[in-house]
Amino acid sequence: MALAERRQRERDQRREDIINAAEKLFFSRGYDNVSMDEIASEVELSKPALYYYFKDKESLFFAVVNRGVKIFRDITTEELKNSQTSGLKVGAINLATARFNQEYPDYAKAHVHFWSGRFDLSNDKDLSPDAKEIIEFSCENYRIIHSIIKNGIEDGTFRSDANPLLTAVLIGLISIGIPHMSPSIKTFMETHGITAQQFNLEVADLAYRMVMHIQEGDENIRSRKSGSDI
């Protein structure tokens, strides 16, 4: 049993080494500009050995994306932990997205690429375990947002005319679009003194205010996070 466990640990470590090598190349050059030959060379493996762990480049890319998704999940859990009311929970979801985009931009861009239509995600039985986890996290996130907004409408925290489903989808689409911003837009904002950090918080605050009953003097997301690293 000890020998079997040691061999499993070695296989797990080799798999992590492969993902590390692929991540380095994908992040520096982009998915389409990296080949399995180059990944095998980077990790010092033969191609047959590489294909033993990953059946193709897609499944390897999905493993990289799933690393980011797990980080995103942890950030979301952390932000939600101390948020008791519906309003604070919506703010926490938006702040988690802003943090992920700001602190892990390469993972955020890879996540956008996963959902860009570049990959066929329609046949569940052909998807790798990593791809299934990524999709499940997305569905889970939408379910959480939908539930928060629905409960907030019922308890009077949110506007009664807000559609929980459409609002949840809109918040999700906003979060997906931010990392995909073109360089020209980023340059335009920078020339007007707006950093990516400020933009993330402004968008999070806008999404927060879409559904809230905002009264004069109410604090916003930016004031709640003043002095933070975001």
Tab-separated table of C-alpha atoms in Angstrom, residues 71 75 98-107 200 229-230:
chain	number	residue	atom	x	y	z
A	71	ILE	CA	-8.953	30.715	-6.401
A	75	ILE	CA	-12.162	34.651	-2.746
A	98	ALA	CA	-13.158	42.720	-8.730
A	99	ARG	CA	-10.488	41.135	-6.538
A	100	PHE	CA	-10.079	38.135	-8.829
A	101	ASN	CA	-9.763	40.315	-11.938
A	102	GLN	CA	-7.297	42.634	-10.216
A	103	GLU	CA	-5.146	40.133	-8.323
A	104	TYR	CA	-5.148	37.276	-10.849
A	105	PRO	CA	-5.484	38.885	-14.304
A	106	ASP	CA	-3.940	35.944	-16.193
A	107	TYR	CA	-6.385	33.474	-14.665
A	200	ASN	CA	-13.103	47.294	-11.116
A	229	ASP	CA	-5.558	46.603	-1.211
A	230	ILE	CA	-8.083	46.493	-4.029
